[in-house]
Amino acid sequence: MSGIAKTPEPPYYAVIFTSQRTEGDRGYGKMADKMVELASQQKGFLGMESARDEGVGITVSYWESIDSIKEWKENAAHRVAQENGKTKWYKSFSLRVCRVERQNFFEM
Amino acid sequence: MSGIAKTPEPPYYAVIFTSQRTEGDRGYGKMADKMVELASQQKGFLGMESARDEGVGITVSYWESIDSIKEWKENAAHRVAQENGKTKWYKSFSLRVCRVERQNFFEM
């Protein structure tokens, strides 16, 4: 899952999730691993990219359609994680849903 | 510049730049700071979010229009950085241009 996602030709969709964490793990790491596993089994999932440093974490997930994003949003385990995110894990976050229109890849 | 970008109501545009670095700095840090400074002075610039860990770095910049993205792409100093990126700083990268259609913010 780590690295650069090998997405198909656009158009497809991206969810950009940028977050600032609270202190301590509080079950976050285990949940995050589980969510990656579940998302990647979801219909319409195309890939995921994730990086975190002292400032913020950015996770971008890629999807075939808006409908596949909606289905993932409604996934039961994911809904529990969303709720815990707001009460325990995140100080703040932004979530943006985008239509990817162009892409370029470079490899040395 | 660090943290979560305070973007206006969609629609607007995002450039998702995901990269894997080569070893060593080789002038990268200085260039990166300069590019953030220059981009933020560019017409149509709305904000930027950035995170890097051992795996990849993700930088998302937000723009008013496709035209403002094109102008930034053609910026002379940025063109030099793009060239050095391919020859010195990046093992691989992906660049995706997206139309942001929806956003949500959460603050504890």
Coordinates of N, CA and C in Angstrom, one line a residue:
Chain A
M1 N 0.8 -1.2 0.0 CA 0.0 0.0 0.0 C 0.9 1.3 0.0
S2 N 2.1 1.2 0.5 CA 2.9 2.4 0.6 C 3.5 2.8 -0.8
G3 N 3.8 4.0 -0.9 CA 4.4 4.5 -2.2 C 3.4 5.3 -3.0
I4 N 3.6 5.3 -4.3 CA 2.8 6.0 -5.2 C 1.8 5.1 -5.9
A5 N 0.5 5.5 -5.8 CA -0.5 4.7 -6.3 C -0.5 4.6 -7.8
K6 N -0.7 3.4 -8.3 CA -0.7 3.1 -9.8 C -2.2 3.2 -10.3
T7 N -2.6 4.4 -10.5 CA -4.0 4.7 -10.9 C -4.2 4.5 -12.4
P8 N -5.4 4.2 -12.8 CA -5.7 4.1 -14.3 C -5.8 5.5 -14.9
E9 N -6.0 5.5 -16.2 CA -6.3 6.8 -16.9 C -7.4 7.6 -16.3
P10 N -7.3 8.9 -16.1 CA -8.4 9.7 -15.6 C -9.5 9.7 -16.7
P11 N -10.8 10.1 -16.4 CA -11.2 10.6 -15.1 C -11.5 9.5 -14.0
Y12 N -11.2 9.8 -12.8 CA -11.6 9.0 -11.6 C -11.6 10.0 -10.5
Y13 N -11.8 9.5 -9.2 CA -12.0 10.4 -8.1 C -11.0 10.3 -7.0
A14 N -10.7 11.4 -6.3 CA -9.8 11.3 -5.2 C -10.4 11.9 -3.9
V15 N -10.1 11.4 -2.8 CA -10.5 12.0 -1.5 C -9.2 12.4 -0.8
I16 N -9.0 13.7 -0.6 CA -7.9 14.2 0.1 C -8.2 14.4 1.5
F17 N -7.6 13.7 2.4 CA -7.9 13.8 3.9 C -6.7 14.3 4.6
T18 N -6.7 15.5 5.1 CA -5.6 16.2 5.8 C -5.9 16.3 7.2
S19 N -5.1 15.9 8.1 CA -5.5 15.9 9.5 C -4.3 16.3 10.5
Q20 N -4.7 16.8 11.6 CA -3.8 17.0 12.7 C -4.2 16.2 13.9
R21 N -3.3 15.4 14.4 CA -3.6 14.4 15.4 C -3.6 15.0 16.8
T22 N -4.4 14.3 17.7 CA -4.2 14.6 19.1 C -3.0 13.9 19.6
E23 N -2.6 14.0 20.9 CA -1.4 13.4 21.5 C -1.7 11.9 21.7
G24 N -0.7 11.1 21.6 CA -0.8 9.6 22.0 C -1.5 8.8 20.9
D25 N -1.4 7.5 21.0 CA -1.9 6.6 20.0 C -3.4 6.4 20.2
R26 N -3.8 6.0 21.4 CA -5.2 5.7 21.7 C -5.9 4.8 20.7
G27 N -5.2 3.8 20.2 CA -5.9 2.9 19.3 C -5.8 3.3 17.9
Y28 N -5.2 4.4 17.6 CA -5.2 5.0 16.3 C -4.5 4.1 15.2
G29 N -3.3 3.7 15.6 CA -2.5 2.9 14.6 C -3.2 1.6 14.1
K30 N -3.8 0.9 15.1 CA -4.5 -0.3 14.8 C -5.7 0.0 13.9
M31 N -6.4 1.0 14.2 CA -7.6 1.4 13.4 C -7.2 1.8 12.0
A32 N -6.1 2.6 11.9 CA -5.6 3.0 10.6 C -5.3 1.9 9.7
D33 N -4.5 0.9 10.2 CA -4.2 -0.3 9.5 C -5.4 -1.0 9.0
K34 N -6.4 -1.2 9.9 CA -7.7 -1.9 9.6 C -8.4 -1.1 8.5
M35 N -8.4 0.2 8.5 CA -9.2 1.0 7.5 C -8.5 0.9 6.1
V36 N -7.2 0.8 6.1 CA -6.5 0.6 4.8 C -6.9 -0.7 4.2
E37 N -6.9 -1.7 5.1 CA -7.3 -3.1 4.6 C -8.7 -3.1 4.1
L38 N -9.6 -2.5 4.9 CA -11.0 -2.5 4.5 C -11.3 -1.7 3.2
A39 N -10.7 -0.5 3.2 CA -10.9 0.4 2.0 C -10.4 -0.4 0.7
S40 N -9.3 -1.1 0.8 CA -8.7 -1.7 -0.4 C -9.6 -2.9 -0.9
Q41 N -10.5 -3.4 0.0 CA -11.4 -4.4 -0.4 C -12.7 -3.9 -1.0
Q42 N -12.8 -2.6 -0.9 CA -14.1 -1.9 -1.3 C -14.2 -1.9 -2.8
K43 N -15.4 -2.0 -3.3 CA -15.7 -1.9 -4.7 C -15.3 -0.5 -5.2
G44 N -14.6 -0.4 -6.3 CA -14.2 0.9 -6.9 C -13.0 1.5 -6.3
F45 N -12.3 0.8 -5.4 CA -11.1 1.4 -4.8 C -9.9 1.2 -5.8
L46 N -9.2 2.3 -6.0 CA -8.1 2.3 -7.0 C -6.7 2.4 -6.4
G47 N -6.6 2.9 -5.2 CA -5.3 3.0 -4.6 C -5.3 4.1 -3.5
M48 N -4.2 4.2 -2.8 CA -4.1 5.1 -1.6 C -2.6 5.5 -1.4
E49 N -2.5 6.8 -1.0 CA -1.1 7.4 -0.7 C -1.2 8.0 0.6
S50 N -0.2 7.9 1.5 CA -0.3 8.5 2.8 C 1.1 8.9 3.3
A51 N 1.1 10.1 3.9 CA 2.4 10.6 4.6 C 2.0 11.4 5.8
R52 N 2.8 11.2 6.9 CA 2.6 12.0 8.1 C 3.9 12.5 8.6
D53 N 3.9 13.8 9.0 CA 5.1 14.3 9.7 C 4.6 15.1 10.9
E54 N 5.4 15.9 11.5 CA 5.1 16.7 12.7 C 3.8 17.6 12.5
G55 N 3.8 18.1 11.3 CA 2.7 19.1 11.1 C 1.3 18.5 10.9
V56 N 1.2 17.8 9.7 CA -0.1 17.2 9.4 C 0.2 15.8 8.8
G57 N -0.9 15.1 8.6 CA -0.9 13.8 7.9 C -1.8 14.1 6.6
I58 N -1.4 13.5 5.5 CA -2.2 13.6 4.3 C -2.4 12.2 3.8
T59 N -3.7 11.8 3.6 CA -4.0 10.5 3.0 C -4.9 10.8 1.8
V60 N -4.5 10.3 0.7 CA -5.3 10.5 -0.6 C -5.7 9.1 -1.0
S61 N -7.0 8.9 -1.1 CA -7.5 7.6 -1.6 C -8.2 7.9 -3.0
Y62 N -8.0 6.9 -3.9 CA -8.5 7.1 -5.3 C -9.6 6.1 -5.5
W63 N -10.6 6.5 -6.3 CA -11.9 5.8 -6.5 C -12.4 5.9 -7.9
E64 N -13.1 4.8 -8.3 CA -13.7 4.8 -9.7 C -14.8 5.8 -9.8
S65 N -15.6 6.1 -8.8 CA -16.8 6.9 -9.0 C -17.1 7.5 -7.6
I66 N -18.0 8.5 -7.7 CA -18.6 9.1 -6.5 C -19.4 8.1 -5.7
D67 N -20.0 7.2 -6.4 CA -20.8 6.1 -5.7 C -19.9 5.2 -4.9
S68 N -18.7 4.9 -5.4 CA -17.8 4.0 -4.6 C -17.3 4.8 -3.3
I69 N -17.2 6.1 -3.4 CA -16.8 6.9 -2.3 C -17.9 6.9 -1.2
K70 N -19.1 7.1 -1.7 CA -20.3 7.1 -0.8 C -20.4 5.7 -0.1
E71 N -20.2 4.6 -0.8 CA -20.3 3.3 -0.2 C -19.3 3.1 0.9
W72 N -18.1 3.6 0.6 CA -17.0 3.5 1.6 C -17.4 4.4 2.9
K73 N -17.9 5.5 2.6 CA -18.3 6.4 3.7 C -19.3 5.8 4.6
E74 N -20.2 4.9 4.0 CA -21.3 4.3 4.8 C -20.9 3.0 5.4
N75 N -19.7 2.4 5.0 CA -19.2 1.2 5.6 C -19.3 1.2 7.1
A76 N -19.9 0.2 7.7 CA -20.2 0.2 9.1 C -18.9 0.4 10.0
A77 N -17.9 -0.4 9.7 CA -16.6 -0.2 10.5 C -16.0 1.1 10.3
H78 N -16.1 1.6 9.1 CA -15.6 3.0 8.8 C -16.4 4.0 9.5
R79 N -17.7 3.9 9.7 CA -18.5 4.8 10.4 C -18.1 4.9 11.9
V80 N -17.7 3.8 12.4 CA -17.2 3.8 13.8 C -15.9 4.5 13.9
A81 N -15.0 4.3 12.9 CA -13.7 5.0 12.9 C -13.9 6.5 12.7
Q82 N -14.9 6.9 11.8 CA -15.1 8.3 11.6 C -15.6 9.0 13.0
E83 N -16.4 8.3 13.7 CA -16.9 8.8 15.0 C -15.8 8.9 16.0
N84 N -14.9 7.9 16.1 CA -13.8 7.9 17.0 C -12.8 9.0 16.6
G85 N -12.7 9.2 15.3 CA -11.8 10.2 14.7 C -12.1 11.6 15.3
K86 N -13.4 11.9 15.4 CA -13.8 13.2 15.9 C -13.7 13.3 17.4
T87 N -13.9 12.2 18.1 CA -13.9 12.3 19.6 C -12.5 12.0 20.2
K88 N -11.7 11.3 19.5 CA -10.4 10.8 20.1 C -9.1 11.2 19.3
W89 N -9.1 11.0 18.0 CA -7.9 11.0 17.3 C -7.4 12.3 16.6
Y90 N -8.4 13.1 16.2 CA -8.1 14.3 15.4 C -8.4 15.6 16.1
K91 N -7.4 16.5 16.1 CA -7.7 17.8 16.6 C -8.5 18.6 15.5
S92 N -8.1 18.3 14.2 CA -8.8 19.0 13.1 C -8.5 18.2 11.8
F93 N -9.4 18.3 10.9 CA -9.2 17.7 9.6 C -9.9 18.4 8.5
S94 N -9.5 18.2 7.3 CA -10.3 18.6 6.1 C -10.4 17.4 5.2
L95 N -11.5 17.4 4.5 CA -11.8 16.2 3.6 C -12.3 16.8 2.3
R96 N -11.6 16.5 1.2 CA -12.0 17.1 -0.1 C -12.3 16.0 -1.1
V97 N -13.4 16.1 -1.8 CA -13.7 15.1 -2.8 C -13.4 15.8 -4.2
C98 N -12.6 15.1 -5.0 CA -12.2 15.8 -6.2 C -12.3 14.8 -7.4
R99 N -12.5 15.4 -8.6 CA -12.5 14.6 -9.8 C -11.1 14.8 -10.4
V100 N -10.3 13.7 -10.6 CA -9.0 13.7 -11.2 C -9.2 13.8 -12.7
E101 N -8.5 14.9 -13.3 CA -8.7 15.1 -14.7 C -7.5 14.8 -15.5
R102 N -6.3 14.9 -14.9 CA -5.1 14.6 -15.6 C -4.1 14.0 -14.7
Q103 N -3.2 13.2 -15.2 CA -2.1 12.7 -14.3 C -0.8 12.4 -15.1
N104 N 0.3 12.5 -14.5 CA 1.6 12.2 -15.0 C 2.4 11.4 -14.1
F105 N 3.2 10.5 -14.6 CA 4.1 9.7 -13.7 C 5.5 9.9 -14.2
F106 N 6.4 9.9 -13.2 CA 7.8 10.0 -13.6 C 8.6 9.0 -12.8
E107 N 9.5 8.3 -13.5 CA 10.3 7.3 -12.8 C 11.7 7.4 -13.4
M108 N 12.7 7.5 -12.4 CA 14.1 7.8 -12.8 C 14.6 6.6 -13.6
Chain B
M1 N 2.3 28.4 6.4 CA 2.0 27.5 5.3 C 1.7 26.1 5.8
S2 N 2.2 25.8 7.0 CA 2.0 24.4 7.5 C 0.6 24.3 8.0
G3 N 0.1 23.0 8.1 CA -1.2 22.8 8.6 C -2.2 22.5 7.5
I4 N -3.5 22.8 7.8 CA -4.6 22.5 6.9 C -5.0 23.8 6.2
A5 N -5.0 23.7 4.9 CA -5.3 24.9 4.1 C -6.7 25.4 4.2
K6 N -6.9 26.7 4.4 CA -8.3 27.2 4.5 C -8.8 27.7 3.1
T7 N -9.3 26.7 2.4 CA -9.7 27.0 1.0 C -11.1 27.5 1.0
P8 N -11.5 28.2 0.0 CA -12.9 28.8 -0.2 C -13.8 27.6 -0.6
E9 N -15.1 28.0 -0.7 CA -16.1 27.0 -1.2 C -15.7 26.5 -2.6
P10 N -15.8 25.2 -2.8 CA -15.6 24.6 -4.2 C -16.7 25.1 -5.1
P11 N -16.4 25.0 -6.4 CA -15.3 24.4 -7.1 C -14.0 25.2 -7.1
Y12 N -12.9 24.5 -7.0 CA -11.6 25.0 -7.3 C -10.7 23.8 -7.7
Y13 N -9.4 24.0 -7.8 CA -8.6 22.9 -8.3 C -7.5 22.5 -7.3
A14 N -7.1 21.3 -7.4 CA -6.0 20.8 -6.6 C -4.9 20.1 -7.5
V15 N -3.7 20.2 -7.1 CA -2.6 19.5 -7.7 C -2.0 18.6 -6.6
I16 N -2.2 17.3 -6.8 CA -1.6 16.3 -5.8 C -0.3 15.8 -6.4
F17 N 0.8 16.2 -5.6 CA 2.1 15.8 -6.1 C 2.7 14.8 -5.0
T18 N 2.9 13.5 -5.4 CA 3.4 12.5 -4.5 C 4.7 12.1 -5.0
S19 N 5.7 12.0 -4.1 CA 7.1 11.8 -4.6 C 7.9 10.9 -3.7
Q20 N 8.9 10.2 -4.3 CA 9.9 9.5 -3.5 C 11.2 10.1 -3.8
R21 N 11.9 10.5 -2.8 CA 13.2 11.2 -2.9 C 14.4 10.3 -3.2
T22 N 15.4 10.9 -3.8 CA 16.7 10.3 -3.8 C 17.4 10.5 -2.5
E23 N 18.6 9.9 -2.3 CA 19.3 10.1 -1.0 C 19.9 11.5 -0.9
G24 N 20.0 12.0 0.3 CA 20.8 13.3 0.5 C 19.9 14.5 0.1
D25 N 20.4 15.6 0.6 CA 19.6 16.9 0.3 C 19.9 17.4 -1.1
R26 N 21.1 17.6 -1.4 CA 21.5 18.1 -2.7 C 20.8 19.4 -3.1
G27 N 20.6 20.3 -2.2 CA 19.9 21.6 -2.5 C 18.4 21.5 -2.5
Y28 N 17.9 20.4 -2.1 CA 16.4 20.2 -2.2 C 15.6 21.1 -1.2
G29 N 16.1 21.1 0.1 CA 15.4 21.9 1.1 C 15.3 23.3 0.8
K30 N 16.4 23.9 0.3 CA 16.4 25.3 0.0 C 15.4 25.6 -1.2
M31 N 15.5 24.7 -2.2 CA 14.6 24.9 -3.4 C 13.1 24.8 -2.9
A32 N 12.8 23.8 -2.1 CA 11.4 23.5 -1.7 C 10.9 24.8 -1.0
D33 N 11.7 25.3 -0.1 CA 11.2 26.6 0.6 C 10.9 27.7 -0.4
K34 N 11.8 27.8 -1.3 CA 11.7 28.9 -2.3 C 10.4 28.7 -3.2
M35 N 10.2 27.4 -3.5 CA 9.0 27.1 -4.4 C 7.7 27.4 -3.6
V36 N 7.7 27.1 -2.3 CA 6.5 27.4 -1.5 C 6.3 28.9 -1.5
E37 N 7.3 29.7 -1.3 CA 7.3 31.2 -1.3 C 6.8 31.7 -2.6
L38 N 7.3 31.2 -3.7 CA 6.9 31.7 -5.1 C 5.5 31.3 -5.4
A39 N 5.2 30.0 -5.1 CA 3.8 29.6 -5.5 C 2.8 30.4 -4.7
S40 N 3.0 30.7 -3.5 CA 2.1 31.5 -2.7 C 1.9 32.9 -3.2
Q41 N 2.8 33.4 -4.0 CA 2.7 34.7 -4.6 C 2.0 34.7 -5.9
Q42 N 1.8 33.5 -6.4 CA 1.2 33.3 -7.7 C -0.3 33.7 -7.8
K43 N -0.7 34.2 -8.9 CA -2.1 34.6 -9.0 C -3.0 33.3 -9.0
G44 N -4.0 33.3 -8.2 CA -4.9 32.1 -8.2 C -4.5 31.1 -7.1
F45 N -3.4 31.3 -6.4 CA -3.0 30.4 -5.4 C -4.0 30.4 -4.2
L46 N -4.4 29.3 -3.7 CA -5.4 29.2 -2.6 C -4.8 28.6 -1.3
G47 N -3.7 27.8 -1.4 CA -3.2 27.2 -0.2 C -2.4 26.0 -0.6
M48 N -1.7 25.4 0.5 CA -0.9 24.3 0.2 C -0.8 23.4 1.5
E49 N -0.7 22.1 1.3 CA -0.6 21.2 2.4 C 0.5 20.2 2.1
S50 N 1.4 19.8 3.0 CA 2.5 19.0 2.7 C 2.9 18.1 3.9
A51 N 3.2 16.9 3.6 CA 3.7 15.9 4.6 C 4.7 15.0 4.0
R52 N 5.7 14.6 4.7 CA 6.7 13.7 4.2 C 7.1 12.7 5.3
D53 N 7.1 11.4 5.0 CA 7.7 10.5 5.9 C 8.7 9.5 5.2
E54 N 9.0 8.4 5.8 CA 10.0 7.5 5.1 C 9.6 7.0 3.7
G55 N 8.3 6.8 3.6 CA 7.8 6.3 2.3 C 7.7 7.3 1.2
V56 N 6.8 8.2 1.3 CA 6.6 9.2 0.3 C 6.4 10.6 0.9
G57 N 6.4 11.6 0.0 CA 6.0 12.9 0.4 C 4.8 13.2 -0.4
I58 N 3.8 13.9 0.2 CA 2.6 14.4 -0.6 C 2.5 15.9 -0.4
T59 N 2.4 16.6 -1.5 CA 2.2 18.0 -1.4 C 0.9 18.3 -2.3
V60 N 0.0 18.9 -1.6 CA -1.3 19.3 -2.4 C -1.3 20.8 -2.4
S61 N -1.4 21.4 -3.6 CA -1.6 22.8 -3.7 C -3.0 23.1 -4.3
Y62 N -3.6 24.2 -3.9 CA -4.9 24.5 -4.3 C -4.9 25.8 -5.1
W63 N -5.8 25.8 -6.2 CA -5.8 26.9 -7.2 C -7.2 27.3 -7.6
E64 N -7.3 28.5 -8.0 CA -8.6 29.0 -8.4 C -9.1 28.4 -9.7
S65 N -8.1 28.1 -10.6 CA -8.5 27.7 -12.0 C -7.4 26.9 -12.6
I66 N -7.7 26.2 -13.7 CA -6.7 25.5 -14.4 C -5.7 26.4 -15.0
D67 N -6.1 27.6 -15.4 CA -5.2 28.6 -15.9 C -4.1 29.0 -14.9
S68 N -4.5 29.2 -13.6 CA -3.5 29.5 -12.6 C -2.5 28.4 -12.4
I69 N -3.0 27.2 -12.6 CA -2.0 26.0 -12.5 C -1.1 26.0 -13.6
K70 N -1.6 26.3 -14.8 CA -0.7 26.4 -16.0 C 0.3 27.5 -15.9
E71 N -0.1 28.7 -15.3 CA 0.9 29.8 -15.2 C 2.0 29.4 -14.2
W72 N 1.6 28.7 -13.1 CA 2.6 28.3 -12.1 C 3.5 27.2 -12.8
K73 N 3.0 26.4 -13.6 CA 3.8 25.4 -14.3 C 4.9 26.0 -15.2
E74 N 4.5 27.2 -15.7 CA 5.4 27.9 -16.7 C 6.3 28.9 -16.0
N75 N 6.1 29.1 -14.7 CA 7.0 30.1 -14.0 C 8.5 29.7 -14.2
A76 N 9.3 30.6 -14.5 CA 10.7 30.3 -14.9 C 11.5 29.6 -13.8
A77 N 11.4 30.1 -12.6 CA 12.2 29.5 -11.5 C 11.6 28.1 -11.2
H78 N 10.3 27.9 -11.3 CA 9.6 26.6 -11.1 C 10.1 25.6 -12.2
R79 N 10.3 26.1 -13.4 CA 10.7 25.2 -14.5 C 12.1 24.7 -14.2
V80 N 13.0 25.5 -13.7 CA 14.3 25.1 -13.3 C 14.2 24.0 -12.2
A81 N 13.3 24.2 -11.2 CA 13.1 23.3 -10.1 C 12.5 21.9 -10.7
Q82 N 11.6 22.0 -11.6 CA 11.0 20.8 -12.2 C 12.1 20.0 -12.9
E83 N 13.0 20.7 -13.6 CA 14.1 20.0 -14.3 C 15.1 19.3 -13.3
N84 N 15.4 20.1 -12.3 CA 16.3 19.5 -11.2 C 15.6 18.3 -10.5
G85 N 14.3 18.5 -10.3 CA 13.6 17.4 -9.7 C 13.8 16.1 -10.4
K86 N 13.7 16.1 -11.7 CA 13.9 14.9 -12.5 C 15.3 14.3 -12.5
T87 N 16.3 15.3 -12.5 CA 17.7 14.8 -12.6 C 18.3 14.5 -11.3
K88 N 17.8 15.2 -10.2 CA 18.6 15.1 -8.9 C 17.7 14.6 -7.7
W89 N 16.5 15.1 -7.6 CA 15.8 15.0 -6.3 C 14.8 13.9 -6.1
Y90 N 14.2 13.5 -7.2 CA 13.1 12.5 -7.1 C 13.5 11.2 -7.8
K91 N 13.2 10.1 -7.1 CA 13.3 8.8 -7.8 C 12.1 8.5 -8.6
S92 N 11.0 9.0 -8.1 CA 9.7 8.8 -8.9 C 8.7 9.8 -8.3
F93 N 7.8 10.2 -9.1 CA 6.7 11.0 -8.6 C 5.4 10.9 -9.5
S94 N 4.3 11.2 -8.9 CA 3.0 11.3 -9.7 C 2.5 12.7 -9.5
L95 N 1.8 13.2 -10.5 CA 1.2 14.6 -10.4 C -0.2 14.5 -11.0
R96 N -1.1 14.8 -10.1 CA -2.5 14.7 -10.6 C -3.2 16.1 -10.4
V97 N -3.9 16.4 -11.5 CA -4.7 17.7 -11.5 C -6.2 17.3 -11.3
C98 N -6.8 17.9 -10.3 CA -8.2 17.6 -9.9 C -9.0 18.8 -9.8
R99 N -10.3 18.6 -10.0 CA -11.3 19.6 -9.7 C -12.0 19.2 -8.3
V100 N -11.8 20.1 -7.3 CA -12.4 19.9 -6.0 C -13.9 20.2 -6.1
E101 N -14.7 19.2 -5.7 CA -16.1 19.4 -5.8 C -16.8 19.6 -4.5
R102 N -16.3 19.0 -3.4 CA -16.9 19.1 -2.1 C -15.8 19.2 -1.1
Q103 N -16.0 19.9 0.0 CA -15.1 19.9 1.2 C -15.8 19.9 2.5
N104 N -15.2 19.4 3.5 CA -15.7 19.5 4.9 C -14.5 19.8 5.8
F105 N -14.8 20.6 6.8 CA -13.7 20.9 7.8 C -14.2 20.4 9.2
F106 N -13.3 19.9 10.0 CA -13.7 19.6 11.3 C -12.6 20.2 12.3
E107 N -13.1 20.8 13.3 CA -12.2 21.3 14.4 C -12.8 20.9 15.7
M108 N -11.9 20.3 16.6 CA -12.3 19.8 17.9 C -12.8 21.0 18.8

